[in-house]
């Protein structure tokens, strides 16, 4: 018997998939990665999209790379658009998980250090050390969904920050801004745009932008 389908894929176009609004996470432990056979198919698809391009990747080649039958690909994802939808979901998860991992590694009370690590996480989630865009960016651009994806990824990352991480921060600091979720959206969009305009901008400058926009308390808390 084939494994249970992860979700009802195959009903959205790539543009609709990049624009969809999902329910907020219950907590930071919730993972939205597909597991088992569906997860293996998504991983194989990402590999082929990023190396050969979307146009040159067929369902047959995906099945071959994932070591499954074409019928199993269709069973889990309905059609080729369903696989693309799952890949877009997985790319969103890349970005949101980077926020969650950063949060887990934060040192209590060290706002400057946490902000520095946040900027590094942001920069290297999208670009490599040489400043080149990650393969994900080229896939999204080939699909013609980069703008819609940016909106969706910003929304989900801002949800994560405002619903969970900002609440932890508020237990020990005064939050000096209103419309917290909206301001996180401004910061995330602003950083993406700023790095496009000034690719060589320093991490320190990006830190200052975030600090001033969110009015962060940069004074470390005393230990204990």
PDB file of C-alpha atoms in Angstrom:
ATOM      1  CA  UNK A   1       0.000   0.000   0.000  1.00  0.00           C
ATOM      2  CA  UNK A   2       1.304   3.505  -0.780  1.00  0.00           C
ATOM      3  CA  UNK A   3       1.974   5.827   2.137  1.00  0.00           C
ATOM      4  CA  UNK A   4      -0.687   8.325   3.173  1.00  0.00           C
ATOM      5  CA  UNK A   5      -0.830  11.538   1.162  1.00  0.00           C
ATOM      6  CA  UNK A   6       0.597  14.489   3.067  1.00  0.00           C
ATOM      7  CA  UNK A   7      -1.854  17.070   1.723  1.00  0.00           C
ATOM      8  CA  UNK A   8      -4.218  17.744  -1.122  1.00  0.00           C
ATOM      9  CA  UNK A   9      -1.635  19.042  -3.587  1.00  0.00           C
ATOM     10  CA  UNK A  10      -2.157  19.735  -7.262  1.00  0.00           C
ATOM     11  CA  UNK A  11      -4.987  22.283  -7.211  1.00  0.00           C
ATOM     12  CA  UNK A  12      -2.921  25.483  -7.269  1.00  0.00           C
ATOM     13  CA  UNK A  13      -0.861  27.175  -9.937  1.00  0.00           C
ATOM     14  CA  UNK A  14       2.702  28.152  -8.957  1.00  0.00           C
ATOM     15  CA  UNK A  15       1.555  31.776  -8.565  1.00  0.00           C
ATOM     16  CA  UNK A  16      -1.296  30.734  -6.282  1.00  0.00           C
ATOM     17  CA  UNK A  17       1.030  28.489  -4.283  1.00  0.00           C
ATOM     18  CA  UNK A  18       3.507  31.319  -3.781  1.00  0.00           C
ATOM     19  CA  UNK A  19       0.669  33.612  -2.649  1.00  0.00           C
ATOM     20  CA  UNK A  20      -1.250  31.249  -0.355  1.00  0.00           C
ATOM     21  CA  UNK A  21      -1.847  32.066   3.309  1.00  0.00           C
ATOM     22  CA  UNK A  22      -1.320  29.204   5.738  1.00  0.00           C
ATOM     23  CA  UNK A  23      -2.481  28.984   9.325  1.00  0.00           C
ATOM     24  CA  UNK A  24      -0.021  30.315  11.879  1.00  0.00           C
ATOM     25  CA  UNK A  25       2.250  27.921  13.733  1.00  0.00           C
ATOM     26  CA  UNK A  26       1.049  26.707  17.081  1.00  0.00           C
ATOM     27  CA  UNK A  27       4.569  26.901  18.479  1.00  0.00           C
ATOM     28  CA  UNK A  28       8.197  26.967  17.386  1.00  0.00           C
ATOM     29  CA  UNK A  29       8.484  23.184  17.604  1.00  0.00           C
ATOM     30  CA  UNK A  30       6.030  22.682  14.744  1.00  0.00           C
ATOM     31  CA  UNK A  31       7.739  21.523  11.542  1.00  0.00           C
ATOM     32  CA  UNK A  32       6.035  21.734   8.181  1.00  0.00           C
ATOM     33  CA  UNK A  33       8.582  19.662   6.273  1.00  0.00           C
ATOM     34  CA  UNK A  34       7.181  16.717   4.393  1.00  0.00           C
ATOM     35  CA  UNK A  35       8.585  13.423   5.617  1.00  0.00           C
ATOM     36  CA  UNK A  36       8.984   9.950   4.135  1.00  0.00           C
ATOM     37  CA  UNK A  37       8.340   9.446   0.423  1.00  0.00           C
ATOM     38  CA  UNK A  38       6.778  12.908  -0.146  1.00  0.00           C
ATOM     39  CA  UNK A  39       9.801  14.510   1.508  1.00  0.00           C
ATOM     40  CA  UNK A  40      12.180  12.501  -0.673  1.00  0.00           C
ATOM     41  CA  UNK A  41      10.302  13.587  -3.798  1.00  0.00           C
ATOM     42  CA  UNK A  42      10.502  17.248  -2.775  1.00  0.00           C
ATOM     43  CA  UNK A  43      14.237  16.955  -2.060  1.00  0.00           C
ATOM     44  CA  UNK A  44      14.810  15.323  -5.458  1.00  0.00           C
ATOM     45  CA  UNK A  45      12.766  18.006  -7.203  1.00  0.00           C
ATOM     46  CA  UNK A  46      14.682  20.799  -5.515  1.00  0.00           C
ATOM     47  CA  UNK A  47      17.969  19.237  -6.576  1.00  0.00           C
ATOM     48  CA  UNK A  48      16.867  18.996 -10.207  1.00  0.00           C
ATOM     49  CA  UNK A  49      15.229  22.435 -10.322  1.00  0.00           C
ATOM     50  CA  UNK A  50      18.384  24.008  -8.917  1.00  0.00           C
ATOM     51  CA  UNK A  51      20.802  22.157 -11.192  1.00  0.00           C
ATOM     52  CA  UNK A  52      18.887  21.706 -14.474  1.00  0.00           C
ATOM     53  CA  UNK A  53      16.152  24.332 -14.189  1.00  0.00           C
ATOM     54  CA  UNK A  54      12.401  24.004 -13.813  1.00  0.00           C
ATOM     55  CA  UNK A  55      11.656  23.842 -17.541  1.00  0.00           C
ATOM     56  CA  UNK A  56      14.081  20.967 -18.042  1.00  0.00           C
ATOM     57  CA  UNK A  57      12.758  18.885 -15.138  1.00  0.00           C
ATOM     58  CA  UNK A  58      10.018  16.357 -15.901  1.00  0.00           C
ATOM     59  CA  UNK A  59       7.974  14.185 -13.565  1.00  0.00           C
ATOM     60  CA  UNK A  60       9.872  11.210 -14.993  1.00  0.00           C
ATOM     61  CA  UNK A  61      13.228  12.720 -14.045  1.00  0.00           C
ATOM     62  CA  UNK A  62      11.909  13.579 -10.574  1.00  0.00           C
ATOM     63  CA  UNK A  63      10.752  10.013 -10.047  1.00  0.00           C
ATOM     64  CA  UNK A  64      14.090   8.673 -11.230  1.00  0.00           C
ATOM     65  CA  UNK A  65      16.021  11.005  -8.903  1.00  0.00           C
ATOM     66  CA  UNK A  66      13.787  10.116  -5.933  1.00  0.00           C
ATOM     67  CA  UNK A  67      13.959   6.394  -6.800  1.00  0.00           C
ATOM     68  CA  UNK A  68      10.174   6.062  -6.968  1.00  0.00           C
ATOM     69  CA  UNK A  69       7.646   5.457  -9.740  1.00  0.00           C
ATOM     70  CA  UNK A  70       5.947   8.249 -11.667  1.00  0.00           C
ATOM     71  CA  UNK A  71       2.651   6.923 -10.332  1.00  0.00           C
ATOM     72  CA  UNK A  72       3.816   7.534  -6.773  1.00  0.00           C
ATOM     73  CA  UNK A  73       4.729  11.133  -7.609  1.00  0.00           C
ATOM     74  CA  UNK A  74       1.228  11.670  -9.000  1.00  0.00           C
ATOM     75  CA  UNK A  75      -0.319   9.892  -6.010  1.00  0.00           C
ATOM     76  CA  UNK A  76       1.283  12.288  -3.527  1.00  0.00           C
ATOM     77  CA  UNK A  77       1.147  15.511  -5.530  1.00  0.00           C
ATOM     78  CA  UNK A  78      -1.570  15.135  -8.157  1.00  0.00           C
ATOM     79  CA  UNK A  79       0.396  16.689 -11.003  1.00  0.00           C
ATOM     80  CA  UNK A  80       3.586  18.620 -11.749  1.00  0.00           C
ATOM     81  CA  UNK A  81       2.155  21.818 -10.264  1.00  0.00           C
ATOM     82  CA  UNK A  82       1.540  19.925  -7.051  1.00  0.00           C
ATOM     83  CA  UNK A  83       5.242  19.104  -6.819  1.00  0.00           C
ATOM     84  CA  UNK A  84       6.088  22.757  -7.505  1.00  0.00           C
ATOM     85  CA  UNK A  85       3.682  23.804  -4.743  1.00  0.00           C
ATOM     86  CA  UNK A  86       5.433  21.490  -2.296  1.00  0.00           C
ATOM     87  CA  UNK A  87       8.834  22.870  -3.307  1.00  0.00           C
ATOM     88  CA  UNK A  88       7.602  26.428  -2.698  1.00  0.00           C
ATOM     89  CA  UNK A  89       6.334  25.337   0.730  1.00  0.00           C
ATOM     90  CA  UNK A  90       9.753  23.843   1.426  1.00  0.00           C
ATOM     91  CA  UNK A  91      11.539  27.042   0.419  1.00  0.00           C
ATOM     92  CA  UNK A  92       9.333  29.021   2.823  1.00  0.00           C
ATOM     93  CA  UNK A  93      10.230  26.524   5.509  1.00  0.00           C
ATOM     94  CA  UNK A  94      13.933  27.130   4.824  1.00  0.00           C
ATOM     95  CA  UNK A  95      13.515  30.779   5.741  1.00  0.00           C
ATOM     96  CA  UNK A  96      11.222  30.325   8.738  1.00  0.00           C
ATOM     97  CA  UNK A  97      13.361  27.526  10.156  1.00  0.00           C
ATOM     98  CA  UNK A  98      16.407  29.789   9.917  1.00  0.00           C
ATOM     99  CA  UNK A  99      14.564  32.204  12.229  1.00  0.00           C
ATOM    100  CA  UNK A 100      13.680  29.388  14.625  1.00  0.00           C
ATOM    101  CA  UNK A 101      17.255  28.046  14.708  1.00  0.00           C
ATOM    102  CA  UNK A 102      18.582  31.564  15.293  1.00  0.00           C
ATOM    103  CA  UNK A 103      16.160  31.954  18.204  1.00  0.00           C
ATOM    104  CA  UNK A 104      17.275  28.667  19.761  1.00  0.00           C
ATOM    105  CA  UNK A 105      20.916  29.770  19.623  1.00  0.00           C
ATOM    106  CA  UNK A 106      20.360  33.241  21.117  1.00  0.00           C
ATOM    107  CA  UNK A 107      22.147  34.034  24.378  1.00  0.00           C
ATOM    108  CA  UNK A 108      19.743  35.358  26.997  1.00  0.00           C
ATOM    109  CA  UNK A 109      20.051  39.114  27.507  1.00  0.00           C
ATOM    110  CA  UNK A 110      22.636  39.643  24.755  1.00  0.00           C
ATOM    111  CA  UNK A 111      20.616  41.752  22.316  1.00  0.00           C
ATOM    112  CA  UNK A 112      23.663  43.046  20.362  1.00  0.00           C
ATOM    113  CA  UNK A 113      25.036  39.542  19.900  1.00  0.00           C
ATOM    114  CA  UNK A 114      21.618  38.173  18.952  1.00  0.00           C
ATOM    115  CA  UNK A 115      21.098  40.938  16.407  1.00  0.00           C
ATOM    116  CA  UNK A 116      24.502  40.291  14.846  1.00  0.00           C
ATOM    117  CA  UNK A 117      23.689  36.592  14.455  1.00  0.00           C
ATOM    118  CA  UNK A 118      20.271  37.495  13.062  1.00  0.00           C
ATOM    119  CA  UNK A 119      21.818  39.606  10.312  1.00  0.00           C
ATOM    120  CA  UNK A 120      24.265  36.843   9.408  1.00  0.00           C
ATOM    121  CA  UNK A 121      21.401  34.349   9.285  1.00  0.00           C
ATOM    122  CA  UNK A 122      19.382  36.662   7.045  1.00  0.00           C
ATOM    123  CA  UNK A 123      22.234  37.340   4.651  1.00  0.00           C
ATOM    124  CA  UNK A 124      23.396  33.751   4.237  1.00  0.00           C
ATOM    125  CA  UNK A 125      19.912  32.313   3.926  1.00  0.00           C
ATOM    126  CA  UNK A 126      19.566  34.273   0.685  1.00  0.00           C
ATOM    127  CA  UNK A 127      23.189  34.676  -0.476  1.00  0.00           C
ATOM    128  CA  UNK A 128      26.403  32.664  -0.293  1.00  0.00           C
ATOM    129  CA  UNK A 129      29.690  33.996   1.095  1.00  0.00           C
ATOM    130  CA  UNK A 130      30.564  35.507  -2.279  1.00  0.00           C
ATOM    131  CA  UNK A 131      27.299  37.443  -2.340  1.00  0.00           C
ATOM    132  CA  UNK A 132      25.710  35.277  -5.026  1.00  0.00           C
ATOM    133  CA  UNK A 133      21.996  34.484  -4.772  1.00  0.00           C
ATOM    134  CA  UNK A 134      21.169  31.009  -3.517  1.00  0.00           C
ATOM    135  CA  UNK A 135      19.804  28.542  -6.139  1.00  0.00           C
ATOM    136  CA  UNK A 136      16.343  28.929  -4.585  1.00  0.00           C
ATOM    137  CA  UNK A 137      16.204  32.502  -5.902  1.00  0.00           C
ATOM    138  CA  UNK A 138      16.860  31.403  -9.485  1.00  0.00           C
ATOM    139  CA  UNK A 139      14.139  28.733  -9.259  1.00  0.00           C
ATOM    140  CA  UNK A 140      11.586  31.250  -7.988  1.00  0.00           C
ATOM    141  CA  UNK A 141      12.530  33.695 -10.726  1.00  0.00           C
ATOM    142  CA  UNK A 142      12.202  31.031 -13.417  1.00  0.00           C
ATOM    143  CA  UNK A 143       8.749  30.195 -12.065  1.00  0.00           C
ATOM    144  CA  UNK A 144       7.880  33.903 -12.135  1.00  0.00           C
ATOM    145  CA  UNK A 145       6.807  33.887  -8.478  1.00  0.00           C
ATOM    146  CA  UNK A 146       9.642  35.755  -6.745  1.00  0.00           C
ATOM    147  CA  UNK A 147       7.535  38.745  -5.683  1.00  0.00           C
ATOM    148  CA  UNK A 148       4.635  36.630  -4.425  1.00  0.00           C
ATOM    149  CA  UNK A 149       7.046  34.331  -2.598  1.00  0.00           C
ATOM    150  CA  UNK A 150       8.735  37.302  -0.907  1.00  0.00           C
ATOM    151  CA  UNK A 151       5.351  38.434   0.439  1.00  0.00           C
ATOM    152  CA  UNK A 152       4.447  34.980   1.712  1.00  0.00           C
ATOM    153  CA  UNK A 153       7.854  34.296   3.272  1.00  0.00           C
ATOM    154  CA  UNK A 154       7.836  37.726   4.923  1.00  0.00           C
ATOM    155  CA  UNK A 155       4.362  37.098   6.352  1.00  0.00           C
ATOM    156  CA  UNK A 156       5.287  33.709   7.819  1.00  0.00           C
ATOM    157  CA  UNK A 157       8.622  34.910   9.216  1.00  0.00           C
ATOM    158  CA  UNK A 158       6.910  37.965  10.751  1.00  0.00           C
ATOM    159  CA  UNK A 159       4.250  35.689  12.266  1.00  0.00           C
ATOM    160  CA  UNK A 160       6.988  33.613  13.864  1.00  0.00           C
ATOM    161  CA  UNK A 161       8.823  36.670  15.197  1.00  0.00           C
ATOM    162  CA  UNK A 162       5.812  38.563  16.529  1.00  0.00           C
ATOM    163  CA  UNK A 163       3.796  35.632  17.892  1.00  0.00           C
ATOM    164  CA  UNK A 164       6.637  33.873  19.673  1.00  0.00           C
ATOM    165  CA  UNK A 165      10.039  35.587  19.770  1.00  0.00           C
ATOM    166  CA  UNK A 166       8.821  39.138  20.450  1.00  0.00           C
ATOM    167  CA  UNK A 167       6.769  37.843  23.374  1.00  0.00           C
ATOM    168  CA  UNK A 168       9.913  36.363  24.912  1.00  0.00           C
ATOM    169  CA  UNK A 169      11.739  39.661  24.391  1.00  0.00           C
ATOM    170  CA  UNK A 170       8.845  41.584  26.009  1.00  0.00           C
ATOM    171  CA  UNK A 171       9.236  39.622  29.235  1.00  0.00           C
ATOM    172  CA  UNK A 172      12.513  41.454  29.932  1.00  0.00           C
ATOM    173  CA  UNK A 173      12.406  44.612  27.785  1.00  0.00           C
ATOM    174  CA  UNK A 174       9.929  47.349  26.965  1.00  0.00           C
ATOM    175  CA  UNK A 175       8.686  47.140  23.387  1.00  0.00           C
ATOM    176  CA  UNK A 176       8.804  50.725  22.144  1.00  0.00           C
ATOM    177  CA  UNK A 177       6.928  50.240  18.880  1.00  0.00           C
ATOM    178  CA  UNK A 178       3.285  49.751  18.008  1.00  0.00           C
ATOM    179  CA  UNK A 179       2.031  47.405  15.294  1.00  0.00           C
ATOM    180  CA  UNK A 180       4.752  44.862  16.042  1.00  0.00           C
ATOM    181  CA  UNK A 181       3.860  42.395  13.274  1.00  0.00           C
ATOM    182  CA  UNK A 182       3.661  45.172  10.693  1.00  0.00           C
ATOM    183  CA  UNK A 183       7.029  46.561  11.747  1.00  0.00           C
ATOM    184  CA  UNK A 184       8.634  43.131  11.375  1.00  0.00           C
ATOM    185  CA  UNK A 185       7.234  43.019   7.829  1.00  0.00           C
ATOM    186  CA  UNK A 186       8.763  46.435   7.144  1.00  0.00           C
ATOM    187  CA  UNK A 187      12.145  45.316   8.465  1.00  0.00           C
ATOM    188  CA  UNK A 188      12.234  42.037   6.535  1.00  0.00           C
ATOM    189  CA  UNK A 189      11.120  43.616   3.265  1.00  0.00           C
ATOM    190  CA  UNK A 190      13.447  46.538   3.866  1.00  0.00           C
ATOM    191  CA  UNK A 191      16.487  44.330   4.435  1.00  0.00           C
ATOM    192  CA  UNK A 192      15.816  42.335   1.270  1.00  0.00           C
ATOM    193  CA  UNK A 193      15.448  45.526  -0.754  1.00  0.00           C
ATOM    194  CA  UNK A 194      18.431  47.209   0.854  1.00  0.00           C
ATOM    195  CA  UNK A 195      20.746  44.305   0.065  1.00  0.00           C
ATOM    196  CA  UNK A 196      19.518  44.407  -3.549  1.00  0.00           C
ATOM    197  CA  UNK A 197      20.294  48.130  -3.775  1.00  0.00           C
ATOM    198  CA  UNK A 198      23.592  47.923  -1.869  1.00  0.00           C
ATOM    199  CA  UNK A 199      24.959  44.361  -2.112  1.00  0.00           C
ATOM    200  CA  UNK A 200      28.178  45.392  -0.360  1.00  0.00           C
ATOM    201  CA  UNK A 201      26.472  46.954   2.667  1.00  0.00           C
ATOM    202  CA  UNK A 202      28.112  45.829   5.908  1.00  0.00           C
ATOM    203  CA  UNK A 203      26.494  43.701   8.574  1.00  0.00           C
ATOM    204  CA  UNK A 204      27.049  46.523  11.060  1.00  0.00           C
ATOM    205  CA  UNK A 205      25.039  48.896   8.885  1.00  0.00           C
ATOM    206  CA  UNK A 206      22.225  46.360   8.577  1.00  0.00           C
ATOM    207  CA  UNK A 207      22.269  45.914  12.356  1.00  0.00           C
ATOM    208  CA  UNK A 208      21.924  49.660  12.844  1.00  0.00           C
ATOM    209  CA  UNK A 209      18.949  49.759  10.472  1.00  0.00           C
ATOM    210  CA  UNK A 210      17.157  47.034  12.437  1.00  0.00           C
ATOM    211  CA  UNK A 211      18.089  48.532  15.814  1.00  0.00           C
ATOM    212  CA  UNK A 212      16.747  51.960  14.886  1.00  0.00           C
ATOM    213  CA  UNK A 213      13.623  50.691  13.119  1.00  0.00           C
ATOM    214  CA  UNK A 214      12.532  48.409  15.960  1.00  0.00           C
ATOM    215  CA  UNK A 215      13.925  50.674  18.724  1.00  0.00           C
ATOM    216  CA  UNK A 216      15.686  47.741  20.331  1.00  0.00           C
ATOM    217  CA  UNK A 217      17.124  47.904  23.821  1.00  0.00           C
ATOM    218  CA  UNK A 218      20.797  47.195  23.100  1.00  0.00           C
ATOM    219  CA  UNK A 219      21.936  47.208  26.747  1.00  0.00           C
ATOM    220  CA  UNK A 220      22.788  43.606  27.761  1.00  0.00           C
ATOM    221  CA  UNK A 221      20.882  42.271  30.741  1.00  0.00           C
ATOM    222  CA  UNK A 222      22.976  41.382  33.808  1.00  0.00           C
ATOM    223  CA  UNK A 223      23.546  37.633  34.276  1.00  0.00           C
ATOM    224  CA  UNK A 224      21.204  35.790  36.585  1.00  0.00           C
TER     225      UNK A 224
END
